[in-house]
Coordinates of C-alpha atoms and ligand atoms in Angstrom, one line a residue:
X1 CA 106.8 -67.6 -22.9
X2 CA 110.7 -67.5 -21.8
X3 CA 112.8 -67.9 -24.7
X4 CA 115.8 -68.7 -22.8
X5 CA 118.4 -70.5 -24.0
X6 CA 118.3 -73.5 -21.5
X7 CA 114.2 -73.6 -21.5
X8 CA 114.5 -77.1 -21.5
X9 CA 115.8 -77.2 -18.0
X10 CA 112.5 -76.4 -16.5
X11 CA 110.3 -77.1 -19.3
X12 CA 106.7 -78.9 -18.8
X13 CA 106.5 -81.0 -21.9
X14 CA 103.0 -82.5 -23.0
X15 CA 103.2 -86.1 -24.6
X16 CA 101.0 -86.1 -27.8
X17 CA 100.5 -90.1 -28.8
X18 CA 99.5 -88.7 -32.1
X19 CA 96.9 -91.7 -33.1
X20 CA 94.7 -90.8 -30.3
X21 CA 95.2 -87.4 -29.3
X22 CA 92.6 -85.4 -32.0
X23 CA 91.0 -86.8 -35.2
X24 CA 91.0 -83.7 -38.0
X25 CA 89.8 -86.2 -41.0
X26 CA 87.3 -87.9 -39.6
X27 CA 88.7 -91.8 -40.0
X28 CA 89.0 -92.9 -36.7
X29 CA 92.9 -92.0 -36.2
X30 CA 94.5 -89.0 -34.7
X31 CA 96.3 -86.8 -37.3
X32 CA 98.5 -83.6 -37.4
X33 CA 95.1 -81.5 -39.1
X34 CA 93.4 -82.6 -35.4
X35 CA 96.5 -81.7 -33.4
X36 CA 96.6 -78.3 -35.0
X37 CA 93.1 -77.0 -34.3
X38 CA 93.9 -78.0 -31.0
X39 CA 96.6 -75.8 -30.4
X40 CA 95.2 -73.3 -28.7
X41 CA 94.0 -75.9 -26.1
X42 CA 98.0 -76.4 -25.6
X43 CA 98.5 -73.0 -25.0
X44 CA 95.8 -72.3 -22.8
X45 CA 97.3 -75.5 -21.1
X46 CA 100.4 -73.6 -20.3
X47 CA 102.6 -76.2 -20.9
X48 CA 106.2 -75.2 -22.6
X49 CA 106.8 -77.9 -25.2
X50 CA 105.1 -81.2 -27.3
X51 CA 106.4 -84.5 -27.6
X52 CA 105.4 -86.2 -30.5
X53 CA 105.5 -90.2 -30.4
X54 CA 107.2 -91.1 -33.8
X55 CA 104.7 -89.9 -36.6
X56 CA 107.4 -91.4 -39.8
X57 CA 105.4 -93.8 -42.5
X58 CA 105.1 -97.0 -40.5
X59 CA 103.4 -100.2 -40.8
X60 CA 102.3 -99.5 -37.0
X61 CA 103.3 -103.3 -35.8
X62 CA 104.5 -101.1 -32.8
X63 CA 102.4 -98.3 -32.8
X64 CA 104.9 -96.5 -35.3
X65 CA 107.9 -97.4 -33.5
X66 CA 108.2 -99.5 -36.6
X67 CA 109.4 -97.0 -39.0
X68 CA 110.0 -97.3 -42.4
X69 CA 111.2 -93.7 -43.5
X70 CA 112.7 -91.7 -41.2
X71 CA 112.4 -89.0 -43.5
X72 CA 108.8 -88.5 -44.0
X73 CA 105.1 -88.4 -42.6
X74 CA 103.0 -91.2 -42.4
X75 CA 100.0 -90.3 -44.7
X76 CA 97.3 -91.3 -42.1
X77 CA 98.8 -88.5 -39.9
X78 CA 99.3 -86.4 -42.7
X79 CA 102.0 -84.9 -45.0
X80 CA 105.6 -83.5 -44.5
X81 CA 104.2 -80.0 -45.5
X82 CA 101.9 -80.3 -42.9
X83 CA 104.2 -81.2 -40.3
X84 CA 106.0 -78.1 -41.1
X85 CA 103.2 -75.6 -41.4
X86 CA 102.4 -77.8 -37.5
X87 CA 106.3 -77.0 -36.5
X88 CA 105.9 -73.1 -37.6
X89 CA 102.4 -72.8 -36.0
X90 CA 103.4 -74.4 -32.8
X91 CA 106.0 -72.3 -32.7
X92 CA 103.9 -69.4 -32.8
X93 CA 101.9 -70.5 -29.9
X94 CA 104.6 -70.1 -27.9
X95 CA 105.6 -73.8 -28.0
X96 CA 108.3 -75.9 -28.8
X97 CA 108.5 -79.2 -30.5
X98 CA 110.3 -82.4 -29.7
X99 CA 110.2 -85.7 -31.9
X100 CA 110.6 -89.2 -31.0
X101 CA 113.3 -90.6 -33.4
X102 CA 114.1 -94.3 -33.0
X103 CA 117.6 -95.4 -33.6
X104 CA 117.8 -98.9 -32.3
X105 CA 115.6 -100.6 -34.4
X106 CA 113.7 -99.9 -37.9
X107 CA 110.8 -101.8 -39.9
X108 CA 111.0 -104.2 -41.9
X109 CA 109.4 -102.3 -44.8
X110 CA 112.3 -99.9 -44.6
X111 CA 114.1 -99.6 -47.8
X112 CA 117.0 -100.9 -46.1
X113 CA 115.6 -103.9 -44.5
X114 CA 114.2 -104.8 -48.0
X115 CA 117.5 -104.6 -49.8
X116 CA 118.7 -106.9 -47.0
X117 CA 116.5 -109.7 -48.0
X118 CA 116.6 -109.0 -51.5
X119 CA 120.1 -109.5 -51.3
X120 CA 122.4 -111.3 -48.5
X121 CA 125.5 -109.2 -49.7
X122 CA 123.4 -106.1 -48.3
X123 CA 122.5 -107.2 -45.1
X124 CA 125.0 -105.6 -42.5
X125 CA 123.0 -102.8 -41.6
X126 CA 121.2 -104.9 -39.4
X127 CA 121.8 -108.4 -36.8
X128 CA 121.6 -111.3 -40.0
X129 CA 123.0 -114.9 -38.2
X130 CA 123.1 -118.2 -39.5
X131 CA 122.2 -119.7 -36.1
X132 CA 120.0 -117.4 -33.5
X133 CA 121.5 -117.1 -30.2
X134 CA 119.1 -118.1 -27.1
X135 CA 117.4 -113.7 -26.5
X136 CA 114.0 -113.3 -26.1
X137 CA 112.5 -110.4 -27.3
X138 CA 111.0 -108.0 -25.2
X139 CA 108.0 -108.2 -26.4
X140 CA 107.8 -111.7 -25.8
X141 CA 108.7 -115.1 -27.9
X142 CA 111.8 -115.7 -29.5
X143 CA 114.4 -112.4 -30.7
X144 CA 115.3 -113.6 -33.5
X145 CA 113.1 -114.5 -37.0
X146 CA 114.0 -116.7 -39.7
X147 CA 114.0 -115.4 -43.4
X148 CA 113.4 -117.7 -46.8
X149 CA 117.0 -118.3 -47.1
X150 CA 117.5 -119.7 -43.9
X151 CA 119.2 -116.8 -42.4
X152 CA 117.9 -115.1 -38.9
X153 CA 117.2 -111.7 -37.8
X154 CA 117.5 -110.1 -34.8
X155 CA 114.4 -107.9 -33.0
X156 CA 114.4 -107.0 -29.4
X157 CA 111.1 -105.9 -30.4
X158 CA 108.7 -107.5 -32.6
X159 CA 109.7 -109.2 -35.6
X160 CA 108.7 -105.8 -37.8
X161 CA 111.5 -104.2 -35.8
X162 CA 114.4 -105.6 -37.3
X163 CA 117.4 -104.1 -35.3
X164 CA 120.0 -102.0 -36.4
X165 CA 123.4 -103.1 -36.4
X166 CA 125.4 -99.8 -35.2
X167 CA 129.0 -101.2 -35.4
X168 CA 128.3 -100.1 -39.0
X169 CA 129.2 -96.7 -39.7
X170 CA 126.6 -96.3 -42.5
X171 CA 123.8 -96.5 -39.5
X172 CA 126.1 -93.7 -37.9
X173 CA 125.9 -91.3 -41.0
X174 CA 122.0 -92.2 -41.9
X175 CA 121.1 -91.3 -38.4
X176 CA 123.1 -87.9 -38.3
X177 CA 121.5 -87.1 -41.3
X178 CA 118.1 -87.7 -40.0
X179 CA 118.9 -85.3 -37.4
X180 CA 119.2 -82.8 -39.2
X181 CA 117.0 -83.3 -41.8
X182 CA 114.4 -82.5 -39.1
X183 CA 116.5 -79.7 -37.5
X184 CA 116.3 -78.0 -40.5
X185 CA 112.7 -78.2 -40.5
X186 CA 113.1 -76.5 -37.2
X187 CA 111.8 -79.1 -34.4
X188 CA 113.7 -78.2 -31.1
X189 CA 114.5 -82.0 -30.1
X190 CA 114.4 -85.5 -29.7
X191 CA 113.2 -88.3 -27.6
X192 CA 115.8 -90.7 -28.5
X193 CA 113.9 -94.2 -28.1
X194 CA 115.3 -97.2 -26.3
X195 CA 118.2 -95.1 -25.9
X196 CA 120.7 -97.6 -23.5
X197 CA 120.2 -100.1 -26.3
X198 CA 121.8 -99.7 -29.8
X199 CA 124.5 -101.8 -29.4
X200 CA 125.0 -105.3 -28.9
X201 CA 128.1 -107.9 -28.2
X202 CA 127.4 -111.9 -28.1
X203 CA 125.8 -112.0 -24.8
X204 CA 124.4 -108.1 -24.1
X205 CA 122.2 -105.8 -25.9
X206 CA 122.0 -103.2 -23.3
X207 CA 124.2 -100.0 -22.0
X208 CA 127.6 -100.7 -23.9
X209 CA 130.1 -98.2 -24.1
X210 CA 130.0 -97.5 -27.9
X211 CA 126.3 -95.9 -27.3
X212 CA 128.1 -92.7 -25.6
X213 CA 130.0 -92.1 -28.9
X214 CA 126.7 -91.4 -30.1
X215 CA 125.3 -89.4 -28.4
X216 CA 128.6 -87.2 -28.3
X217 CA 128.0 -86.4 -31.8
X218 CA 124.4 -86.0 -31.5
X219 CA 125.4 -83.7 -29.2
X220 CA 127.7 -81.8 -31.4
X221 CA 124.8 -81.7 -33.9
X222 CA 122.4 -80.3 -31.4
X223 CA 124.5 -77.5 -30.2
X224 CA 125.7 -76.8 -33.7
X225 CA 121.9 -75.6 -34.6
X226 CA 121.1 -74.5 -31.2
X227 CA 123.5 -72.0 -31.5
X228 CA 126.1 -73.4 -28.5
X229 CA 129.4 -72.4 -29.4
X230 CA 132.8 -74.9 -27.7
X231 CA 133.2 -73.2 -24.3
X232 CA 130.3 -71.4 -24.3
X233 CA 127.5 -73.4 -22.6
X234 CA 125.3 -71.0 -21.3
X235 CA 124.9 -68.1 -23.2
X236 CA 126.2 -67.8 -26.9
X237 CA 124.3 -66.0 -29.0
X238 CA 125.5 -67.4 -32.2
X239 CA 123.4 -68.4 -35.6
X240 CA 120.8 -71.1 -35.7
X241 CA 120.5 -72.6 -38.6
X242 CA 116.9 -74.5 -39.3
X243 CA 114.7 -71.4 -38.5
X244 CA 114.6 -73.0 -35.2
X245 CA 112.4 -70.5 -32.5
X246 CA 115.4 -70.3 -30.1
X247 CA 117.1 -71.7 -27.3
X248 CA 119.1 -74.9 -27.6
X249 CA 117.7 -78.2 -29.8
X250 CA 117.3 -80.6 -26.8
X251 CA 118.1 -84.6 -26.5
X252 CA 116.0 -86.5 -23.7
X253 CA 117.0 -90.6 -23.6
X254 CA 114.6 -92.8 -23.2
X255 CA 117.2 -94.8 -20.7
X256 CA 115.8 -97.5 -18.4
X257 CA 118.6 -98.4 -16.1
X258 CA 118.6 -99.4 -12.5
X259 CA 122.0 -98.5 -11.9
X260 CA 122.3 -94.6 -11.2
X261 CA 125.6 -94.4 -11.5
X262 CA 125.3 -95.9 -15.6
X263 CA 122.2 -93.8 -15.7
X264 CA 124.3 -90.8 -15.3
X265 CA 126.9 -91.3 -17.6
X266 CA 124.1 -90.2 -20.6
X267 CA 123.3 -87.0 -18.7
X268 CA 127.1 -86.1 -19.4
X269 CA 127.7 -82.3 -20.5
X270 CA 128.2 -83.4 -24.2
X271 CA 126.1 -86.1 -23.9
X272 CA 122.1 -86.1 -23.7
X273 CA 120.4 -83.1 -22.0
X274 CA 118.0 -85.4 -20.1
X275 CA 116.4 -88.5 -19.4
X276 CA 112.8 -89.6 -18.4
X277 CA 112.7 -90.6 -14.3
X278 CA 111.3 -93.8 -14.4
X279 CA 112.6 -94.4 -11.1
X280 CA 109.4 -91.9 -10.2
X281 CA 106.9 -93.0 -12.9
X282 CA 107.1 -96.4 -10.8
X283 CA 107.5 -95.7 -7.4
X284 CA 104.1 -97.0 -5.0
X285 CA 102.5 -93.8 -3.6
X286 CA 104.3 -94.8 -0.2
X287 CA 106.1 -91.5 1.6
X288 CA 109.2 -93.1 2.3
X289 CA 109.6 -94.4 -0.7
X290 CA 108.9 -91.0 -2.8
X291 CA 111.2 -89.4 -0.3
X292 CA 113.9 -91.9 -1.6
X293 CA 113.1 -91.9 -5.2
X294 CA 113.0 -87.8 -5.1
X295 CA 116.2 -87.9 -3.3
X296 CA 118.2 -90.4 -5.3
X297 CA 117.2 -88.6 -8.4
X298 CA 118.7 -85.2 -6.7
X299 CA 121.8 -86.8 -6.2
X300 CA 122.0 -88.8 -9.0
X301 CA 121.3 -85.7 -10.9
X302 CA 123.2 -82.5 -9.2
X303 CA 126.9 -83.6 -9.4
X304 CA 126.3 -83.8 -13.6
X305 CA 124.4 -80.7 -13.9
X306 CA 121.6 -82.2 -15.5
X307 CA 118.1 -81.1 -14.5
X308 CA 116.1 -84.1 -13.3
X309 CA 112.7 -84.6 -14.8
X310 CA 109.6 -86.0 -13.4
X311 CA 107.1 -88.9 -15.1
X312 CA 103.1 -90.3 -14.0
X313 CA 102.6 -91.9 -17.2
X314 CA 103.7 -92.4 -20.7
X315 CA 101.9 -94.2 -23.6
X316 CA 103.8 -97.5 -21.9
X317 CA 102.2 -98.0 -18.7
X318 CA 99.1 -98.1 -17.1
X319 CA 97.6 -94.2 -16.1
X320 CA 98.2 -93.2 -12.6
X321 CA 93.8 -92.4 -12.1
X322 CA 93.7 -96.7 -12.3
X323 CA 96.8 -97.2 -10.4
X324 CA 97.0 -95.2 -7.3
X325 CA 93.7 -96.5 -6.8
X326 CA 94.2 -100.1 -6.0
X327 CA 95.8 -101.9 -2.7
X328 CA 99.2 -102.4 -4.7
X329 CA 100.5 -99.3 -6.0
X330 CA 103.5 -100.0 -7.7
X331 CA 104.8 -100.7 -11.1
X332 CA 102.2 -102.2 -13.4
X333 CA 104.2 -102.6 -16.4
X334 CA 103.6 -105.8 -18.2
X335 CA 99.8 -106.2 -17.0
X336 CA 100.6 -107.3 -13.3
X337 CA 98.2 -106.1 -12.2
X338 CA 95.2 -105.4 -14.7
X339 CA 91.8 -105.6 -14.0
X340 CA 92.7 -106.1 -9.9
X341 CA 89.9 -103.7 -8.0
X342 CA 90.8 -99.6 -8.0
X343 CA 88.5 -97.4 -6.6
X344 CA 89.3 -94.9 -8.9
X345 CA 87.9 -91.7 -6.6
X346 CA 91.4 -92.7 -4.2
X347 CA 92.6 -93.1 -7.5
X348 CA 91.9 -89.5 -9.1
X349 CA 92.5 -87.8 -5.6
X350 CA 96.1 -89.1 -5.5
X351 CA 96.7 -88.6 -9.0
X352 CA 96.0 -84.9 -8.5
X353 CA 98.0 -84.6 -5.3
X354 CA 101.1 -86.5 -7.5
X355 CA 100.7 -83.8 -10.1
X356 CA 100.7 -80.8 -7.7
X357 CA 104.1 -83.2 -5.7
X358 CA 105.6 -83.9 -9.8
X359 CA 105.2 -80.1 -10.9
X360 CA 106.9 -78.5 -8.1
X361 CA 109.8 -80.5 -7.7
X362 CA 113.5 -79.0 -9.4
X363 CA 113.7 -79.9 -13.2
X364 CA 111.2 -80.8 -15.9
X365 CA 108.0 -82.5 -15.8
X366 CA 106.0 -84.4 -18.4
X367 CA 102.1 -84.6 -18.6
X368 CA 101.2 -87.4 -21.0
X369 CA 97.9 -86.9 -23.0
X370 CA 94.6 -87.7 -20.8
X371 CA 96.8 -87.4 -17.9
X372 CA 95.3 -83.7 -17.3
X373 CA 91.9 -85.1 -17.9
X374 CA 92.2 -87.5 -15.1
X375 CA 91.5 -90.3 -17.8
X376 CA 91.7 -93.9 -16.3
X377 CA 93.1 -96.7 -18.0
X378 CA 90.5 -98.4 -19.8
X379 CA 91.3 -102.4 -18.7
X380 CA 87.7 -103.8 -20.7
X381 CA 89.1 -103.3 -23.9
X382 CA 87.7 -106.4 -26.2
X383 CA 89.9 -108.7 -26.8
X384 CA 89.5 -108.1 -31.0
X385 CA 90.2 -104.5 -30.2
X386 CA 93.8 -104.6 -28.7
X387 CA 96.2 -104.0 -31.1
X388 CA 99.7 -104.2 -29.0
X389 CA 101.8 -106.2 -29.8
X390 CA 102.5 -107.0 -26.3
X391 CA 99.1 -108.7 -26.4
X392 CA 99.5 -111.2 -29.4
X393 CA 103.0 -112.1 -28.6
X394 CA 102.2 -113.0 -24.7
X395 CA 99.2 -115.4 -26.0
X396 CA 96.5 -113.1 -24.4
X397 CA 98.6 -113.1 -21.1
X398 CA 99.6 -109.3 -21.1
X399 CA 96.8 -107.3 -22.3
X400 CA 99.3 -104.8 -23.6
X401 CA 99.6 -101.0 -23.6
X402 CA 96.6 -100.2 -25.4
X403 CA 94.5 -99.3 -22.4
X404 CA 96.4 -96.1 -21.8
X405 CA 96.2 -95.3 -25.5
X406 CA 91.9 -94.5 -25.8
X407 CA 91.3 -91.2 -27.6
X408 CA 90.8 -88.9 -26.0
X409 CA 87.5 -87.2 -25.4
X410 CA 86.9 -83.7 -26.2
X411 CA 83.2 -82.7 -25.9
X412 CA 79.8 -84.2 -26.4
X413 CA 78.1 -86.9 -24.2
X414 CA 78.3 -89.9 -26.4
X415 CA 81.9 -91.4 -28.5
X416 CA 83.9 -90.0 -30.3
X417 CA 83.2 -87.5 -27.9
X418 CA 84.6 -84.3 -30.1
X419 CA 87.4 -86.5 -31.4
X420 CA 86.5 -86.7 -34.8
X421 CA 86.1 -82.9 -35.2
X422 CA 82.6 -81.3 -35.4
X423 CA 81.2 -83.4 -38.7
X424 CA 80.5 -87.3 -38.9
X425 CA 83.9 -89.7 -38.4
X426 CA 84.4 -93.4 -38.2
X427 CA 84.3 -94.9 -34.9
X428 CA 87.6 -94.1 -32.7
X429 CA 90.6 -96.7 -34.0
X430 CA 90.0 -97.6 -30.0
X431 CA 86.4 -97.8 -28.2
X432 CA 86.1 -94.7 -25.7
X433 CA 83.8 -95.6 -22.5
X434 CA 80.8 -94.0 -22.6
X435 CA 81.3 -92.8 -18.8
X436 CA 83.8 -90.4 -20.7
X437 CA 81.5 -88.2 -21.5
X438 CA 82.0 -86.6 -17.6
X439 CA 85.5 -86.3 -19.1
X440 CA 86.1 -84.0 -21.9
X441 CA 87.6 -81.5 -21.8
X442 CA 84.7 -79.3 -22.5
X443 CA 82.7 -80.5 -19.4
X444 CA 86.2 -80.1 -17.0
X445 CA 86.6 -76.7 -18.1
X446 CA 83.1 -75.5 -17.4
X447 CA 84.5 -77.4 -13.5
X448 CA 86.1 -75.0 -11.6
X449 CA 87.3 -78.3 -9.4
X450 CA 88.0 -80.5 -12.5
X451 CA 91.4 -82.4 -13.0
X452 CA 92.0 -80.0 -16.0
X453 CA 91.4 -76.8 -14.4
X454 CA 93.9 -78.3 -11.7
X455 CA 96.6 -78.6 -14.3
X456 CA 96.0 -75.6 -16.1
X457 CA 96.5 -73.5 -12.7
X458 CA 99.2 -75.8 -11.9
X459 CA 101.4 -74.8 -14.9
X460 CA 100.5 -71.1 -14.7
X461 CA 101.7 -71.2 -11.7
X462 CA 104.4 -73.3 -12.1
X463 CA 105.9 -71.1 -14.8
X464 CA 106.4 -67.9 -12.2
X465 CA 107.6 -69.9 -9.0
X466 CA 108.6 -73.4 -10.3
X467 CA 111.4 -75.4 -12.9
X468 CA 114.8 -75.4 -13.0
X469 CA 116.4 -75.2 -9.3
X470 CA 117.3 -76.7 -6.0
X471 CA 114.7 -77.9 -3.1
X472 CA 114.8 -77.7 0.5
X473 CA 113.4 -80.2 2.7
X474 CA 111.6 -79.4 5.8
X475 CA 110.5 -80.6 8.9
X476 CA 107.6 -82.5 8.8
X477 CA 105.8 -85.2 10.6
X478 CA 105.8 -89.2 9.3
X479 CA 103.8 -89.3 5.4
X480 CA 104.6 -85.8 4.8
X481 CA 106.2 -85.0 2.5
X482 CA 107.3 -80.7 2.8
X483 CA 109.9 -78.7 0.6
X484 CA 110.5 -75.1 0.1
X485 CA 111.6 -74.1 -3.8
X486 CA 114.1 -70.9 -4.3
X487 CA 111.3 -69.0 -5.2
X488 CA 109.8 -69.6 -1.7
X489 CA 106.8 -71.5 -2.7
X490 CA 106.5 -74.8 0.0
X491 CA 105.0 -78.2 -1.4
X492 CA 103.3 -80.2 0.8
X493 CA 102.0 -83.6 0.5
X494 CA 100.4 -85.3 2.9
X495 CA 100.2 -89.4 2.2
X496 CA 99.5 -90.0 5.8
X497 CA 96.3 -91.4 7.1
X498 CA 95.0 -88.3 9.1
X499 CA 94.8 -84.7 8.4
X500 CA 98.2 -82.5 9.4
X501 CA 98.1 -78.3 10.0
X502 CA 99.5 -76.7 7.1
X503 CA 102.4 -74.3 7.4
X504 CA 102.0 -70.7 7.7
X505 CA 102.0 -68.7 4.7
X506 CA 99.0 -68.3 1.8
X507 CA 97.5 -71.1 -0.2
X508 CA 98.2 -71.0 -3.6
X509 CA 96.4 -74.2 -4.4
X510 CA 95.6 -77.4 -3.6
X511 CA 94.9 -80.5 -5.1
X512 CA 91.7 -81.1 -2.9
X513 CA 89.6 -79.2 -0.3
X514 CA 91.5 -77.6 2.2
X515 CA 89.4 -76.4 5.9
X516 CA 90.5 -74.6 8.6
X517 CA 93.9 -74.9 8.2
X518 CA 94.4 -78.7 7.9
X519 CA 95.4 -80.8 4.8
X520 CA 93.3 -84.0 4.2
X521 CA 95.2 -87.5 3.0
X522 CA 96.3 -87.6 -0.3
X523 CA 96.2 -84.2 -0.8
X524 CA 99.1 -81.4 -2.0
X525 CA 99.3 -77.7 -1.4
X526 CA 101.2 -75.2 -3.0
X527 CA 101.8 -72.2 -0.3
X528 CA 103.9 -69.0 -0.4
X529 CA 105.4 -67.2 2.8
X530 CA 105.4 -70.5 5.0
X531 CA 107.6 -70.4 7.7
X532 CA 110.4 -72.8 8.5
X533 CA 109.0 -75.5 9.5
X534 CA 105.5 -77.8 9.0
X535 CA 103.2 -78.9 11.1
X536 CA 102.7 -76.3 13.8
X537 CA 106.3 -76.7 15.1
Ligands
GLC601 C1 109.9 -97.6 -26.3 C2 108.6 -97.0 -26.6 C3 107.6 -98.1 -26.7 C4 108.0 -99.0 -27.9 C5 109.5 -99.5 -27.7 C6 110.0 -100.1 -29.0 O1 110.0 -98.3 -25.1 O2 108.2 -96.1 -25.6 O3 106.3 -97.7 -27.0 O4 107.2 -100.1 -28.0 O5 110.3 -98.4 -27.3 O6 110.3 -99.1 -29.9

C-alpha cells in the first residue's frame, strides 16, 4: 500500500464498532482477539485504514463513549498489550489505525469525576453549579444531575458523561498527554468526538472560539510524531517518534455544524486534517440535492486545502440498505422514521449505486462495518434488548441507535453466524435476524454479484484511479449525475426514473446490471476513456 506521507488525503477508512464487529472469546461482545483474526478480511477488503469507536475501560452507559481511563483497554475488549500487538499487526497488513478519543465529556467512574464528589474543593475539572441552568441534554431529559450534596452536574450526554470543564488548563495537559500516550504506541490518528463542543459560556455549549486553540496544539503534537517539520508541509522526512508505520498521525472532527463557513474554520492548515461530511451522510437520494451537497462540500472544502470526505453511515444513524428504501429518504436520526415501510431490494440497489457515487468522488471515504455487507438496520429489536441510551431517556419514544449496531454475521446459517469464532459462545450482546444468514460474509464472497464483492472491487479499484483530487462535471441529462476524475475514470449515477445511454469508454464496473449500453435507475458506473460528454450528445 502507498506509504505516502499525506495517505490520509485519499484514504478509505473502515469503521470498526468494536462490540459488534468479531467475537474472539466467545461471550457475546466483540473484542480486539476477534478483530485480529479478522485482519486479513481487512486487507482483502482493500480499504487503507480502521477506525476504532473508543475501546478505553468504560461503564458503556454510552456504548464506551463513557470513559473512565483514557489510558487503558477495557478488559471485555481486551488488554493494552493486546491492543498493541493489534496496532503492530495491523500495521503489517498494510493498514493504519485511527482511535476515537473523547475530549468533551468523561464517565463518571473516572478517577477524576470520583475525586470530584468525594471532595467539592476538587470539582473544577468538570461543570459543578449550585443551581442548573434550563439545557437539555441531547440525549434527552434534563443536562444537568443533582449530587448528595446538593450540587449539579452538567452532561450534554447522559448523566454517566459528566462534562469536562476545558477553561481548566489541567483538562488541556491530561488530554495532550493522552495523545501521546497512544502515539507512542504508534496508532496513526484520532477521531476527535463531539469535536465543535468542548467548551461552554452561560447560554452556549457549541462552536466557541477557545476549541480552535485546541486543536492547534493537537496539531502541533500530530505533526511533531508524524514527522512534519514548521514550513515543511508536504514532504519532510524527519524522525517519527512512537514506531509509527509512516506518513503523518491524522486528526478527523467529529463536527456537526450547519454553517460551512464555521465548519471550515476546523479544517484550518494547523487545525484538524478532516472532518466527517454529514452534510452527505444525510442528504435524500434526490439528484439535485446530491448535486448540491457534493458541490457545497467542494467549495466548502478547496479554498482550505482540506480533502473532503464522504459518509453512508456511522454507528449513529440508521444504515443506508433500510433508508434509501422507503418513500422519505432523508435524515432519520432520532427514529423519525423507524419502522415506516422500506422495500429493502430499492433499498440495497441504491445503497450500492451510493457506494460506487461515495467512492469516486475527490477525498476520503468511510465504510462503516455491515455497510459492505449490505446489512439493514434491524428496527424489531425487543424492547428488553435496546441498550441506547437514547431509548431509556426518550421514554420508549426513540428507539435509539442500537439497530445499526447488530453483530455482524460472518458465516454459518443460523446466529451468531461466525461471530463468536469457530467454538460455542454466548448469544450475540444484540439478537442477529436469522434472514442474516444470506448475509455473511462467507455466502457474499462465494457471490460474484454480492454487496461485498461490490466493495472489494470498488476499493481495488479505487486505489489506482480514485482519492485525493479535483472532479469534473459533465454534461448530462436531469437525475444524472456524470463526473470525470484526473485519472480519467467517469462516474455516473443515474437517479432518474428511466434508463440513460452510457458514455463512450469501457466499463469498469457497475453497481447493477448494465445491457446494451444503457444504465438502469439507481444504478452507478465506473467507465474509463468516455468522451466528453453523457448521454449520446
Ligand atoms: C458522538 C458519538 C456517539 C456518542 C456521542 C457522545 O456523537 O458518535 O455515538 O453517543 O458522541 O459521546
Amino acid at each position: 500500500m502507498s506509504m505516502s506521507r499525506t495517505w490520509w488525503r485519499g484514504a478509505a477508512i473502515y469503521q470498526v464498532y468494536l462490540r459488534s464487529f468479531a467475537d474472539g472469546n466467545g461471550d457475546g461482545c466483540g473484542d480486539l482477539a476477534g478483530l485480529r483474526s479478522r485482519l486479513g478480511y481487512l486487507k482483502d477488503l482493500g480499504i487503507d485504514a480502521v477506525w476504532l469507536n473508543p475501546w478505553y475501560p468504560s461503564p458503556m452507559a454510552d456504548g464506551g463513549y463513557d470513559v473512565a481511563d483514557y489510558r487503558d483497554i477495557e478488559p471485555v475488549f481486551g488488554t493494552l498489550a493486546e491492543a498493541e500487538a493489534f496496532i503492530a499487526e495491523a500495521h503489517e497488513h498494510g493498514i493504519k489505525v485511527i482511535i476515537d478519543v473523547v475530549p468533551n465529556h468523561s464517565s463518571t467512574a473516572s478517577a477524576w469525576f470520583q475525586e470530584a464528589l468525594a471532595d467539592p474543593r476538587a470539582r473544577d475539572r468538570f461543570w459543578f453549579r449550585d443551581e442548573p441552568n434550563g439545557w437539555s441534554s441531547i440525549f434527552g431529559g434534563p443536562a444537568w444531575t443533582q449530587v448528595p450534596d446538593g450540587q449539579w452536574y452538567l452532561h450534554l450526554f447522559a448523566p454517566e458523561q459528566p462534562d469536562l470543564n476545558w477553561d481548566n488548563p489541567e483538562v488541556h495537559q491530561e488530554f495532550e498527554d493522552v495523545l501521546r500516550f497512544w502515539f507512542d504506541r504508534g496508532v496513526d490518528g484520532f477521531r476527535v468526538d463531539s469535536a465543535a463542543l468542548l467548551f461552554k459560556s452561560e447560554d452556549a455549549y457549541e462552536d466557541l472560539d477557545g476549541v480552535h486553540d485546541v486543536y492547534r496544539r493537537w496539531r502541533e503534537i500530530a505533526d511533531e510524531y508524524g514527522g512534519v517539520r514548521a514550513g515543511d508541509q508536504d514532504g519532510g522526512q524527519g524522525e517519527e517518534p512512537g514506531g509509527g508505520q509512516g506518513g503523518e498521525r491524522v486528526l478527523i472532527g467529529e463536527v456537526w455544524l450547519p454553517d460551512q463557513e464555521r465548519f471550515a474554520r476546523y479544517l484550518r492548515p494547523d487545525e484538524l486534517h478532516t472532518a466527517f461530511n454529514f452534510d452527505f451522510l444525510a442528504c435524500p437520494w434526490d439528484p439535485a440535492e446530491l448535486r448540491r451537497v457534493i458541490d457545497l462540500t467542494l467549495a466548502t472544502h478547496l479554498p482550505i486545502g482540506a480533502p473532503p470526505t464522504w459518509v453512508l453511515s456511522n454507528h449513529d444513524v440508521t444504515r443506508p440498505v433500510t433508508r434509501y428504501g422507503r418513500a422519505d429518504t432523508g435524515f432519520q436520526h432520532g427514529g423519525r422514521l423507524h419502522g415506516s415501510p422500506s422495500d429493502l431490494e430499492l433499498g440495497r440497489r441504491r445503497a450500492r449505486a451510493a457506494a460506487l457515487l461515495a467512492m469516486a468522488l475527490p477525498g476520503g471515504v468511510y465504510v462503516y462495518q455491515g455497510e459492505e455487507l449490505g446489512l439493514p438496520e434491524v428496527e424489531d429489536l425487543p424492547d428488553e434488548a435496546r441498550q441506547d441510551p437514547m431509548f431509556a431517556r426518550s421514554g420508549g419514544a426513540n428507539p435509539g441507535r442500537d439497530g445499526c449496531r447488530v453483530p455482524l454475521p460472518w458465516s454459518g446459517e443460523e446466529p451468531p453466524f461466525g461471530f463468536g469464532g469457530p467454538g460455542p459462545s454466548a448469544p450475540p450482546w444484540l439478537p442477529q435476524p436469522e434472514g442474516w444468514r444470506k448475509l455473511t460474509a462467507q455466502a457474499q464472497l462465494a457471490d460474484l454479484d454480492s454487496m461485498l464483492n461490490l466493495y472489494r472491487s470498488a476499493l481495488r479499484l479505487r486505489r489506482e484511479l480514485l482519492g485525493d483530487g479535483t472532479l469534473t462535471w459533465l454534461p448530462s441529462e436531469a437525475g444524472v449525475l456524470a463526473f470525470r476524475r484526473e485519472s480519467g475514470l467517469v462516474c455516473v449515477s443515474n437517479l432518474g426514473p428511466a434508463a440513460v445511454p452510457l458514455p463512450p469508454g469501457e466499463l469498469l464496473l457497475a453497481s447493477g446490471p448494465v445491457e446494451g449500453g444503457a444504465l438502469p435507475p439507481d444504478t452507478t458506473a465506473w467507465l474509463t476513456g468516455a468522451g466528453p460528454g453523457v448521454s449520446g450528445r
